[in-house]
Amino acid sequence: MYKGFWLAVALVVSSVVAQAQERVVHVYNWSDYIDPKALSDFTRETGIKVIYDTYDSNETLETKLLAGNTGYDIVVPGATFLSRQIKAGIYQKLDRARLPNAKGLWPDVMQRMAVYDPGNEHALPYMWYTTGIAYDVKKAQQRLPGRVIDSWDIVFQPETLKAFASCGVYFIDSPEDVLTSAMRWLKIDPNSRKAEDIKKAADAVLRVKPSIKKFHSSEYINALANGDICLALGWAGDSFQARNRAKEAGNGVEIDYVIPKEGSLMSMDALAIPKDAPHLTEAYAFLDYLLRPDVAARNSDAIQYANGVIASKPFMDKSVLENRAIYPAPDVMSRLFTVNANDLTTQRLITREWTRVKTGR
Ligand code: N2P
């Protein structure tokens, strides 16, 4: 009996000691959005273990954040969602003194981010990118011989998209991206919040829906790379990841991505710390690590997204830096549009319209 008692005490004490010693940071990020080796290197350098979970939609992240008590130390919302979430009081203000690598941040990107986070008080830019068209080069040639894939007509004109239906079309499951792209194609201001304009955009997607196999925001990377689909409305970085995966597989699939000539949505994702983050010191250590120029560069190289650290450019792979669909040239840049944050009422309307697109009801 005594033996059992002391054994129990020893077990409790050792687990308390282990807990005190084990330093962790709980990160919730988009899928396919970091170099996995950067995580293990961080742990090797700092002794801090990274508990890493992923999602592929802002809506998923927001639902969790609004419910509270997520246990997450770092999350990565899109900028428009960030803006609304800051107003909802979800995030803490960042202490710049704990982020020495913030000196390498890109002033232009910071300025764009300040539209959503006034004074850049609550968030740091992670990656920025466009929404456009990813396609299988050979299959596109077979289906539309001689046609240059350079316009939103390809996805929003029912007869054109139909040409791709037999080899598989996915759209990302993101109303912000898909509806504003449709608005641009319809020549409606993507920042219009009029219910009739949002409905017109949803109707445009419904007209091409018979040709869409699936709405999904992460499966399209492998689906493109494997040749399971031949066209996707999606994000640039993911599309180039698909291209690289196909190349590595040596399966003969050739993927390209285009920013349509009508212009496309430019978005940013932000790094932020929820108010109730349980591991604040570790959160700062991880944030500052992500801002380190060589780390930001390796992440961009791995995921094919432009990051917010200008000091990372000298460390980056030339193929990423010189990819004009990742770092667009000034003339293309001027055709990109950004969108403002939605208030809750508009967000609800968008969610309703998006449900109508996906379910027909
Ligand atoms: C990563 C997607 C990130 C861009 N797969 C959308 N926030």
mmCIF file of C-alpha atoms and ligand atoms in Angstrom:
data_model
loop_
_atom_site.group_PDB
_atom_site.id
_atom_site.type_symbol
_atom_site.label_atom_id
_atom_site.label_comp_id
_atom_site.label_asym_id
_atom_site.label_seq_id
_atom_site.Cartn_x
_atom_site.Cartn_y
_atom_site.Cartn_z
ATOM 1 C CA MET A 1 0.000 0.000 0.000
ATOM 2 C CA TYR A 2 2.825 2.408 0.946
ATOM 3 C CA LYS A 3 4.661 1.343 -2.163
ATOM 4 C CA GLY A 4 1.636 2.076 -4.301
ATOM 5 C CA PHE A 5 1.196 5.476 -2.689
ATOM 6 C CA TRP A 6 4.775 6.574 -3.284
ATOM 7 C CA LEU A 7 4.682 5.256 -6.832
ATOM 8 C CA ALA A 8 1.621 7.393 -7.491
ATOM 9 C CA VAL A 9 3.317 10.449 -5.964
ATOM 10 C CA ALA A 10 6.413 9.849 -8.087
ATOM 11 C CA LEU A 11 4.299 9.597 -11.236
ATOM 12 C CA VAL A 12 2.453 12.824 -10.519
ATOM 13 C CA VAL A 13 5.668 14.689 -9.702
ATOM 14 C CA SER A 14 7.444 13.464 -12.821
ATOM 15 C CA SER A 15 4.555 14.415 -15.080
ATOM 16 C CA VAL A 16 4.403 17.907 -13.533
ATOM 17 C CA VAL A 17 8.151 18.289 -14.081
ATOM 18 C CA ALA A 18 7.861 17.050 -17.671
ATOM 19 C CA GLN A 19 5.042 19.494 -18.344
ATOM 20 C CA ALA A 20 7.062 22.349 -16.896
ATOM 21 C CA GLN A 21 10.003 21.423 -19.073
ATOM 22 C CA GLU A 22 8.208 20.815 -22.326
ATOM 23 C CA ARG A 23 7.795 24.072 -24.146
ATOM 24 C CA VAL A 24 5.210 24.076 -26.904
ATOM 25 C CA VAL A 25 3.611 26.444 -29.372
ATOM 26 C CA HIS A 26 0.245 25.622 -30.877
ATOM 27 C CA VAL A 27 -0.003 26.822 -34.471
ATOM 28 C CA TYR A 28 -3.123 26.760 -36.659
ATOM 29 C CA ASN A 29 -2.240 27.491 -40.286
ATOM 30 C CA TRP A 30 -3.500 26.876 -43.807
ATOM 31 C CA SER A 31 -2.602 23.506 -45.283
ATOM 32 C CA ASP A 32 0.408 23.416 -47.648
ATOM 33 C CA TYR A 33 1.548 26.758 -46.288
ATOM 34 C CA ILE A 34 4.956 26.183 -44.687
ATOM 35 C CA ASP A 35 8.133 24.235 -45.315
ATOM 36 C CA PRO A 36 7.634 21.243 -42.980
ATOM 37 C CA LYS A 37 11.376 21.188 -42.326
ATOM 38 C CA ALA A 38 11.209 24.741 -41.000
ATOM 39 C CA LEU A 39 9.084 23.368 -38.142
ATOM 40 C CA SER A 40 11.561 20.667 -37.143
ATOM 41 C CA ASP A 41 14.447 23.137 -37.436
ATOM 42 C CA PHE A 42 12.621 25.549 -35.139
ATOM 43 C CA THR A 43 12.272 22.807 -32.533
ATOM 44 C CA ARG A 44 15.911 21.848 -32.892
ATOM 45 C CA GLU A 45 17.024 25.451 -32.441
ATOM 46 C CA THR A 46 14.745 26.420 -29.576
ATOM 47 C CA GLY A 47 13.614 23.220 -27.902
ATOM 48 C CA ILE A 48 10.026 24.380 -28.448
ATOM 49 C CA LYS A 49 7.755 21.718 -29.852
ATOM 50 C CA VAL A 50 5.300 22.861 -32.528
ATOM 51 C CA ILE A 51 1.812 21.421 -32.368
ATOM 52 C CA TYR A 52 0.692 22.128 -35.892
ATOM 53 C CA ASP A 53 -2.894 21.940 -37.138
ATOM 54 C CA THR A 54 -4.215 22.989 -40.518
ATOM 55 C CA TYR A 55 -7.392 24.266 -42.171
ATOM 56 C CA ASP A 56 -8.275 25.353 -45.665
ATOM 57 C CA SER A 57 -10.906 28.005 -45.167
ATOM 58 C CA ASN A 58 -11.267 31.311 -43.362
ATOM 59 C CA GLU A 59 -14.778 30.291 -42.405
ATOM 60 C CA THR A 60 -13.459 27.255 -40.511
ATOM 61 C CA LEU A 61 -10.917 29.377 -38.662
ATOM 62 C CA GLU A 62 -13.456 32.086 -37.846
ATOM 63 C CA THR A 63 -16.008 29.641 -36.454
ATOM 64 C CA LYS A 64 -13.389 28.293 -34.059
ATOM 65 C CA LEU A 65 -12.096 31.703 -33.052
ATOM 66 C CA LEU A 66 -15.548 33.079 -32.341
ATOM 67 C CA ALA A 67 -16.305 30.080 -30.134
ATOM 68 C CA GLY A 68 -13.192 31.007 -28.105
ATOM 69 C CA ASN A 69 -10.811 28.881 -26.096
ATOM 70 C CA THR A 70 -9.117 27.415 -29.109
ATOM 71 C CA GLY A 71 -5.819 26.820 -27.327
ATOM 72 C CA TYR A 72 -4.038 28.230 -30.373
ATOM 73 C CA ASP A 73 -1.049 30.530 -29.950
ATOM 74 C CA ILE A 74 -0.771 31.582 -33.578
ATOM 75 C CA VAL A 75 -3.393 31.669 -36.324
ATOM 76 C CA VAL A 76 -3.261 32.851 -39.933
ATOM 77 C CA PRO A 77 -6.470 34.607 -41.049
ATOM 78 C CA GLY A 78 -6.973 36.229 -44.427
ATOM 79 C CA ALA A 79 -6.714 40.004 -44.126
ATOM 80 C CA THR A 80 -10.419 40.752 -44.581
ATOM 81 C CA PHE A 81 -11.343 38.227 -41.921
ATOM 82 C CA LEU A 82 -8.559 39.550 -39.701
ATOM 83 C CA SER A 83 -10.103 43.002 -39.838
ATOM 84 C CA ARG A 84 -13.484 41.832 -38.595
ATOM 85 C CA GLN A 85 -11.863 39.575 -35.993
ATOM 86 C CA ILE A 86 -9.774 42.452 -34.600
ATOM 87 C CA LYS A 87 -12.992 44.412 -34.124
ATOM 88 C CA ALA A 88 -14.479 41.404 -32.355
ATOM 89 C CA GLY A 89 -11.581 41.619 -29.884
ATOM 90 C CA ILE A 90 -10.117 38.219 -30.684
ATOM 91 C CA TYR A 91 -6.451 39.225 -30.963
ATOM 92 C CA GLN A 92 -3.868 40.774 -28.718
ATOM 93 C CA LYS A 93 -1.695 43.709 -29.676
ATOM 94 C CA LEU A 94 1.774 42.640 -30.691
ATOM 95 C CA ASP A 95 4.805 43.722 -28.701
ATOM 96 C CA ARG A 96 7.344 44.743 -31.340
ATOM 97 C CA ALA A 97 10.166 44.618 -28.798
ATOM 98 C CA ARG A 98 9.754 40.847 -28.834
ATOM 99 C CA LEU A 99 10.050 40.660 -32.622
ATOM 100 C CA PRO A 100 13.521 41.872 -33.578
ATOM 101 C CA ASN A 101 13.209 40.393 -37.071
ATOM 102 C CA ALA A 102 10.251 42.681 -37.801
ATOM 103 C CA LYS A 103 12.838 45.135 -39.101
ATOM 104 C CA GLY A 104 12.983 43.087 -42.301
ATOM 105 C CA LEU A 105 9.260 43.480 -43.061
ATOM 106 C CA TRP A 106 8.260 44.973 -46.390
ATOM 107 C CA PRO A 107 6.939 48.551 -45.942
ATOM 108 C CA ASP A 108 4.578 48.327 -48.978
ATOM 109 C CA VAL A 109 3.026 45.109 -47.732
ATOM 110 C CA MET A 110 2.732 46.539 -44.226
ATOM 111 C CA GLN A 111 0.918 49.537 -45.659
ATOM 112 C CA ARG A 112 -1.533 47.311 -47.502
ATOM 113 C CA MET A 113 -2.017 45.306 -44.323
ATOM 114 C CA ALA A 114 -2.710 48.478 -42.336
ATOM 115 C CA VAL A 115 -5.976 48.843 -44.279
ATOM 116 C CA TYR A 116 -7.203 45.809 -42.332
ATOM 117 C CA ASP A 117 -5.180 46.321 -39.146
ATOM 118 C CA PRO A 118 -4.805 50.070 -38.530
ATOM 119 C CA GLY A 119 -1.314 50.908 -37.364
ATOM 120 C CA ASN A 120 -0.229 47.276 -37.875
ATOM 121 C CA GLU A 121 -0.905 46.724 -34.200
ATOM 122 C CA HIS A 122 -2.321 43.209 -34.147
ATOM 123 C CA ALA A 123 -0.848 41.270 -37.032
ATOM 124 C CA LEU A 124 2.103 40.649 -39.303
ATOM 125 C CA PRO A 125 1.921 39.803 -42.972
ATOM 126 C CA TYR A 126 2.713 36.181 -43.797
ATOM 127 C CA MET A 127 2.124 35.605 -47.530
ATOM 128 C CA TRP A 128 0.344 37.523 -50.326
ATOM 129 C CA TYR A 129 -0.968 36.178 -53.604
ATOM 130 C CA THR A 130 -3.509 36.272 -56.391
ATOM 131 C CA THR A 131 -6.539 34.168 -57.275
ATOM 132 C CA GLY A 132 -6.594 32.959 -60.858
ATOM 133 C CA ILE A 133 -6.749 29.972 -63.168
ATOM 134 C CA ALA A 134 -4.584 26.857 -62.906
ATOM 135 C CA TYR A 135 -4.719 24.530 -65.871
ATOM 136 C CA ASP A 136 -3.204 21.470 -67.503
ATOM 137 C CA VAL A 137 -1.352 22.903 -70.484
ATOM 138 C CA LYS A 138 -1.682 19.883 -72.787
ATOM 139 C CA LYS A 139 -5.329 19.178 -72.038
ATOM 140 C CA ALA A 140 -6.198 22.850 -72.485
ATOM 141 C CA GLN A 141 -4.547 22.797 -75.922
ATOM 142 C CA GLN A 142 -6.491 19.675 -76.910
ATOM 143 C CA ARG A 143 -9.778 21.134 -75.758
ATOM 144 C CA LEU A 144 -9.404 24.669 -76.994
ATOM 145 C CA PRO A 145 -6.755 24.498 -79.738
ATOM 146 C CA GLY A 146 -4.956 27.778 -80.273
ATOM 147 C CA ARG A 147 -6.823 29.542 -77.495
ATOM 148 C CA VAL A 148 -4.720 31.468 -75.013
ATOM 149 C CA ILE A 149 -5.834 30.863 -71.454
ATOM 150 C CA ASP A 150 -5.779 34.423 -70.216
ATOM 151 C CA SER A 151 -9.297 35.485 -69.341
ATOM 152 C CA TRP A 152 -12.019 34.881 -66.777
ATOM 153 C CA ASP A 153 -14.134 33.917 -69.823
ATOM 154 C CA ILE A 154 -12.510 30.485 -69.539
ATOM 155 C CA VAL A 155 -14.203 29.813 -66.216
ATOM 156 C CA PHE A 156 -17.324 31.939 -66.317
ATOM 157 C CA GLN A 157 -18.566 31.372 -69.870
ATOM 158 C CA PRO A 158 -20.616 28.172 -69.626
ATOM 159 C CA GLU A 159 -19.683 26.871 -73.093
ATOM 160 C CA THR A 160 -15.948 27.413 -72.476
ATOM 161 C CA LEU A 161 -15.850 25.781 -69.078
ATOM 162 C CA LYS A 162 -17.863 22.910 -70.505
ATOM 163 C CA ALA A 163 -14.875 22.079 -72.691
ATOM 164 C CA PHE A 164 -12.965 21.220 -69.517
ATOM 165 C CA ALA A 165 -15.747 19.377 -67.720
ATOM 166 C CA SER A 166 -14.707 15.981 -69.071
ATOM 167 C CA CYS A 167 -11.161 16.301 -67.699
ATOM 168 C CA GLY A 168 -12.236 17.777 -64.362
ATOM 169 C CA VAL A 169 -12.769 21.242 -62.913
ATOM 170 C CA TYR A 170 -12.456 22.316 -59.267
ATOM 171 C CA PHE A 171 -13.199 25.719 -57.764
ATOM 172 C CA ILE A 172 -11.823 26.676 -54.374
ATOM 173 C CA ASP A 173 -14.494 26.624 -51.693
ATOM 174 C CA SER A 174 -14.040 30.296 -50.901
ATOM 175 C CA PRO A 175 -16.885 32.737 -51.549
ATOM 176 C CA GLU A 176 -14.599 35.744 -51.183
ATOM 177 C CA ASP A 177 -12.348 34.540 -53.995
ATOM 178 C CA VAL A 178 -14.910 33.035 -56.329
ATOM 179 C CA LEU A 179 -17.666 35.651 -56.026
ATOM 180 C CA THR A 180 -15.312 38.629 -56.388
ATOM 181 C CA SER A 181 -13.704 36.993 -59.435
ATOM 182 C CA ALA A 182 -17.180 36.584 -60.928
ATOM 183 C CA MET A 183 -17.959 40.218 -60.123
ATOM 184 C CA ARG A 184 -14.814 41.326 -61.893
ATOM 185 C CA TRP A 185 -15.810 39.262 -64.932
ATOM 186 C CA LEU A 186 -19.328 40.749 -64.805
ATOM 187 C CA LYS A 187 -17.755 44.235 -64.575
ATOM 188 C CA ILE A 188 -19.366 44.757 -61.190
ATOM 189 C CA ASP A 189 -17.208 46.431 -58.541
ATOM 190 C CA PRO A 190 -15.900 43.523 -56.419
ATOM 191 C CA ASN A 191 -16.337 45.770 -53.399
ATOM 192 C CA SER A 192 -20.032 46.268 -54.021
ATOM 193 C CA ARG A 193 -22.017 45.113 -51.033
ATOM 194 C CA LYS A 194 -25.388 45.417 -52.738
ATOM 195 C CA ALA A 195 -27.356 42.231 -52.280
ATOM 196 C CA GLU A 196 -28.335 42.206 -55.968
ATOM 197 C CA ASP A 197 -24.660 42.375 -57.042
ATOM 198 C CA ILE A 198 -23.644 39.522 -54.759
ATOM 199 C CA LYS A 199 -26.610 37.538 -56.111
ATOM 200 C CA LYS A 200 -25.555 38.259 -59.702
ATOM 201 C CA ALA A 201 -22.100 36.865 -58.923
ATOM 202 C CA ALA A 202 -23.605 33.750 -57.343
ATOM 203 C CA ASP A 203 -25.850 33.321 -60.394
ATOM 204 C CA ALA A 204 -22.791 33.496 -62.670
ATOM 205 C CA VAL A 205 -21.215 30.633 -60.723
ATOM 206 C CA LEU A 206 -24.480 28.680 -60.810
ATOM 207 C CA ARG A 207 -24.529 28.949 -64.606
ATOM 208 C CA VAL A 208 -21.175 27.144 -64.861
ATOM 209 C CA LYS A 209 -21.813 24.803 -61.956
ATOM 210 C CA PRO A 210 -22.753 21.822 -64.179
ATOM 211 C CA SER A 211 -19.097 21.787 -65.291
ATOM 212 C CA ILE A 212 -17.636 21.975 -61.763
ATOM 213 C CA LYS A 213 -16.774 18.644 -60.205
ATOM 214 C CA LYS A 214 -16.015 19.953 -56.739
ATOM 215 C CA PHE A 215 -15.632 23.006 -54.548
ATOM 216 C CA HIS A 216 -12.571 22.358 -52.417
ATOM 217 C CA SER A 217 -9.721 24.553 -51.256
ATOM 218 C CA SER A 218 -6.846 22.112 -50.809
ATOM 219 C CA GLU A 219 -7.469 18.885 -52.738
ATOM 220 C CA TYR A 220 -6.943 20.629 -56.054
ATOM 221 C CA ILE A 221 -3.171 20.698 -55.594
ATOM 222 C CA ASN A 222 -2.781 16.934 -55.847
ATOM 223 C CA ALA A 223 -5.725 16.571 -58.202
ATOM 224 C CA LEU A 224 -3.997 18.884 -60.704
ATOM 225 C CA ALA A 225 -0.601 17.265 -60.167
ATOM 226 C CA ASN A 226 -1.965 13.749 -60.701
ATOM 227 C CA GLY A 227 -3.911 14.674 -63.789
ATOM 228 C CA ASP A 228 -7.235 13.959 -62.049
ATOM 229 C CA ILE A 229 -8.440 17.436 -62.970
ATOM 230 C CA CYS A 230 -7.356 19.830 -65.698
ATOM 231 C CA LEU A 231 -8.574 23.219 -64.505
ATOM 232 C CA ALA A 232 -9.000 24.987 -61.187
ATOM 233 C CA LEU A 233 -10.057 28.394 -60.006
ATOM 234 C CA GLY A 234 -7.537 28.715 -57.200
ATOM 235 C CA TRP A 235 -4.559 30.406 -55.640
ATOM 236 C CA ALA A 236 -1.269 31.004 -57.441
ATOM 237 C CA GLY A 237 1.027 29.381 -54.879
ATOM 238 C CA ASP A 238 -1.059 26.213 -54.672
ATOM 239 C CA SER A 239 -1.090 26.010 -58.462
ATOM 240 C CA PHE A 240 2.683 26.193 -58.644
ATOM 241 C CA GLN A 241 2.958 23.591 -55.903
ATOM 242 C CA ALA A 242 0.844 21.385 -58.168
ATOM 243 C CA ARG A 243 3.165 22.127 -61.090
ATOM 244 C CA ASN A 244 6.196 21.185 -58.982
ATOM 245 C CA ARG A 245 4.597 18.001 -57.652
ATOM 246 C CA ALA A 246 3.823 16.871 -61.205
ATOM 247 C CA LYS A 247 7.402 17.610 -62.251
ATOM 248 C CA GLU A 248 8.772 15.636 -59.312
ATOM 249 C CA ALA A 249 6.469 12.736 -60.124
ATOM 250 C CA GLY A 250 7.691 12.831 -63.723
ATOM 251 C CA ASN A 251 4.178 11.955 -64.877
ATOM 252 C CA GLY A 252 4.167 14.238 -67.907
ATOM 253 C CA VAL A 253 1.517 16.548 -66.435
ATOM 254 C CA GLU A 254 2.309 20.193 -67.089
ATOM 255 C CA ILE A 255 0.475 22.776 -64.989
ATOM 256 C CA ASP A 256 0.449 26.514 -65.498
ATOM 257 C CA TYR A 257 -1.325 29.364 -63.770
ATOM 258 C CA VAL A 258 -2.551 32.676 -65.102
ATOM 259 C CA ILE A 259 -3.688 35.954 -63.627
ATOM 260 C CA PRO A 260 -6.601 36.722 -65.977
ATOM 261 C CA LYS A 261 -6.231 39.849 -68.069
ATOM 262 C CA GLU A 262 -9.352 41.424 -66.546
ATOM 263 C CA GLY A 263 -7.419 41.476 -63.276
ATOM 264 C CA SER A 264 -7.742 39.363 -60.193
ATOM 265 C CA LEU A 265 -8.045 39.434 -56.463
ATOM 266 C CA MET A 266 -4.893 40.063 -54.510
ATOM 267 C CA SER A 267 -5.038 38.834 -50.923
ATOM 268 C CA MET A 268 -2.853 38.634 -47.876
ATOM 269 C CA ASP A 269 -2.760 36.284 -44.944
ATOM 270 C CA ALA A 270 -1.759 37.546 -41.532
ATOM 271 C CA LEU A 271 -0.058 36.089 -38.485
ATOM 272 C CA ALA A 272 -1.839 36.914 -35.244
ATOM 273 C CA ILE A 273 -1.952 35.825 -31.612
ATOM 274 C CA PRO A 274 -5.381 35.178 -30.060
ATOM 275 C CA LYS A 275 -6.035 37.006 -26.773
ATOM 276 C CA ASP A 276 -6.180 33.779 -24.804
ATOM 277 C CA ALA A 277 -3.012 32.209 -26.293
ATOM 278 C CA PRO A 278 -1.620 29.931 -23.587
ATOM 279 C CA HIS A 279 2.054 30.021 -24.688
ATOM 280 C CA LEU A 280 2.869 33.649 -25.321
ATOM 281 C CA THR A 281 6.669 33.506 -25.034
ATOM 282 C CA GLU A 282 6.773 30.575 -27.413
ATOM 283 C CA ALA A 283 4.348 32.321 -29.777
ATOM 284 C CA TYR A 284 6.713 35.287 -30.060
ATOM 285 C CA ALA A 285 9.677 32.981 -30.578
ATOM 286 C CA PHE A 286 7.855 31.268 -33.435
ATOM 287 C CA LEU A 287 6.649 34.519 -35.009
ATOM 288 C CA ASP A 288 10.132 35.994 -34.923
ATOM 289 C CA TYR A 289 11.500 32.801 -36.450
ATOM 290 C CA LEU A 290 9.021 33.096 -39.353
ATOM 291 C CA LEU A 291 10.213 36.664 -39.909
ATOM 292 C CA ARG A 292 13.852 35.633 -40.115
ATOM 293 C CA PRO A 293 14.876 36.396 -43.705
ATOM 294 C CA ASP A 294 16.284 32.922 -44.456
ATOM 295 C CA VAL A 295 13.227 31.216 -42.929
ATOM 296 C CA ALA A 296 10.738 33.431 -44.797
ATOM 297 C CA ALA A 297 12.681 32.622 -47.976
ATOM 298 C CA ARG A 298 12.659 28.861 -47.484
ATOM 299 C CA ASN A 299 8.929 28.957 -46.758
ATOM 300 C CA SER A 300 8.257 30.929 -49.928
ATOM 301 C CA ASP A 301 10.441 28.541 -51.923
ATOM 302 C CA ALA A 302 8.580 25.538 -50.547
ATOM 303 C CA ILE A 303 5.043 26.871 -50.973
ATOM 304 C CA GLN A 304 5.490 29.235 -53.941
ATOM 305 C CA TYR A 305 3.946 32.256 -52.250
ATOM 306 C CA ALA A 306 5.408 35.763 -51.944
ATOM 307 C CA ASN A 307 6.076 36.616 -48.306
ATOM 308 C CA GLY A 308 5.963 39.880 -46.378
ATOM 309 C CA VAL A 309 9.657 40.015 -45.508
ATOM 310 C CA ILE A 310 11.552 42.097 -48.038
ATOM 311 C CA ALA A 311 14.851 41.077 -46.432
ATOM 312 C CA SER A 312 14.135 37.483 -47.510
ATOM 313 C CA LYS A 313 14.561 38.223 -51.229
ATOM 314 C CA PRO A 314 18.336 37.632 -51.394
ATOM 315 C CA PHE A 315 17.801 34.171 -49.852
ATOM 316 C CA MET A 316 15.070 33.133 -52.225
ATOM 317 C CA ASP A 317 15.157 30.817 -55.158
ATOM 318 C CA LYS A 318 15.384 32.769 -58.418
ATOM 319 C CA SER A 319 12.590 30.699 -59.943
ATOM 320 C CA VAL A 320 10.180 32.020 -57.299
ATOM 321 C CA LEU A 321 11.440 35.608 -57.292
ATOM 322 C CA GLU A 322 11.292 35.805 -61.062
ATOM 323 C CA ASN A 323 7.929 34.118 -61.414
ATOM 324 C CA ARG A 324 5.696 36.971 -62.554
ATOM 325 C CA ALA A 325 2.595 35.205 -61.306
ATOM 326 C CA ILE A 326 4.090 35.197 -57.775
ATOM 327 C CA TYR A 327 5.754 38.609 -57.856
ATOM 328 C CA PRO A 328 3.692 40.355 -60.558
ATOM 329 C CA ALA A 329 5.251 43.027 -62.738
ATOM 330 C CA PRO A 330 4.019 46.608 -62.096
ATOM 331 C CA ASP A 331 1.597 46.625 -65.078
ATOM 332 C CA VAL A 332 -0.095 43.432 -63.833
ATOM 333 C CA MET A 333 0.006 44.717 -60.265
ATOM 334 C CA SER A 334 -2.096 47.684 -61.353
ATOM 335 C CA ARG A 335 -4.816 45.301 -62.585
ATOM 336 C CA LEU A 336 -5.084 43.480 -59.276
ATOM 337 C CA PHE A 337 -7.866 44.477 -56.930
ATOM 338 C CA THR A 338 -8.250 44.074 -53.186
ATOM 339 C CA VAL A 339 -11.436 43.774 -51.198
ATOM 340 C CA ASN A 340 -12.556 45.424 -47.994
ATOM 341 C CA ALA A 341 -13.647 43.576 -44.907
ATOM 342 C CA ASN A 342 -17.321 42.678 -44.656
ATOM 343 C CA ASP A 343 -19.517 43.510 -41.729
ATOM 344 C CA LEU A 344 -21.390 40.599 -40.201
ATOM 345 C CA THR A 345 -24.602 41.268 -42.123
ATOM 346 C CA THR A 346 -22.827 41.205 -45.490
ATOM 347 C CA GLN A 347 -20.849 38.173 -44.424
ATOM 348 C CA ARG A 348 -24.092 36.351 -43.642
ATOM 349 C CA LEU A 349 -25.518 37.280 -47.026
ATOM 350 C CA ILE A 350 -22.373 35.981 -48.740
ATOM 351 C CA THR A 351 -22.545 32.747 -46.758
ATOM 352 C CA ARG A 352 -26.188 32.329 -47.763
ATOM 353 C CA GLU A 353 -25.441 32.968 -51.422
ATOM 354 C CA TRP A 354 -22.492 30.585 -51.297
ATOM 355 C CA THR A 355 -24.721 27.882 -49.814
ATOM 356 C CA ARG A 356 -27.142 28.524 -52.672
ATOM 357 C CA VAL A 357 -24.269 28.037 -55.136
ATOM 358 C CA LYS A 358 -23.134 24.808 -53.555
ATOM 359 C CA THR A 359 -26.469 23.208 -52.712
ATOM 360 C CA GLY A 360 -28.767 24.892 -55.213
ATOM 361 C CA ARG A 361 -30.969 26.003 -52.311
HETATM 362 C C1 N2P B 1 -2.565 27.573 -48.784
HETATM 363 C C2 N2P B 1 -3.617 28.515 -49.199
HETATM 364 C C3 N2P B 1 -3.339 29.853 -48.667
HETATM 365 C C4 N2P B 1 -3.996 30.907 -49.455
HETATM 366 N N1 N2P B 1 -2.762 26.277 -49.318
HETATM 367 C C5 N2P B 1 -5.388 31.208 -48.957
HETATM 368 N N2 N2P B 1 -5.373 31.879 -47.753
#
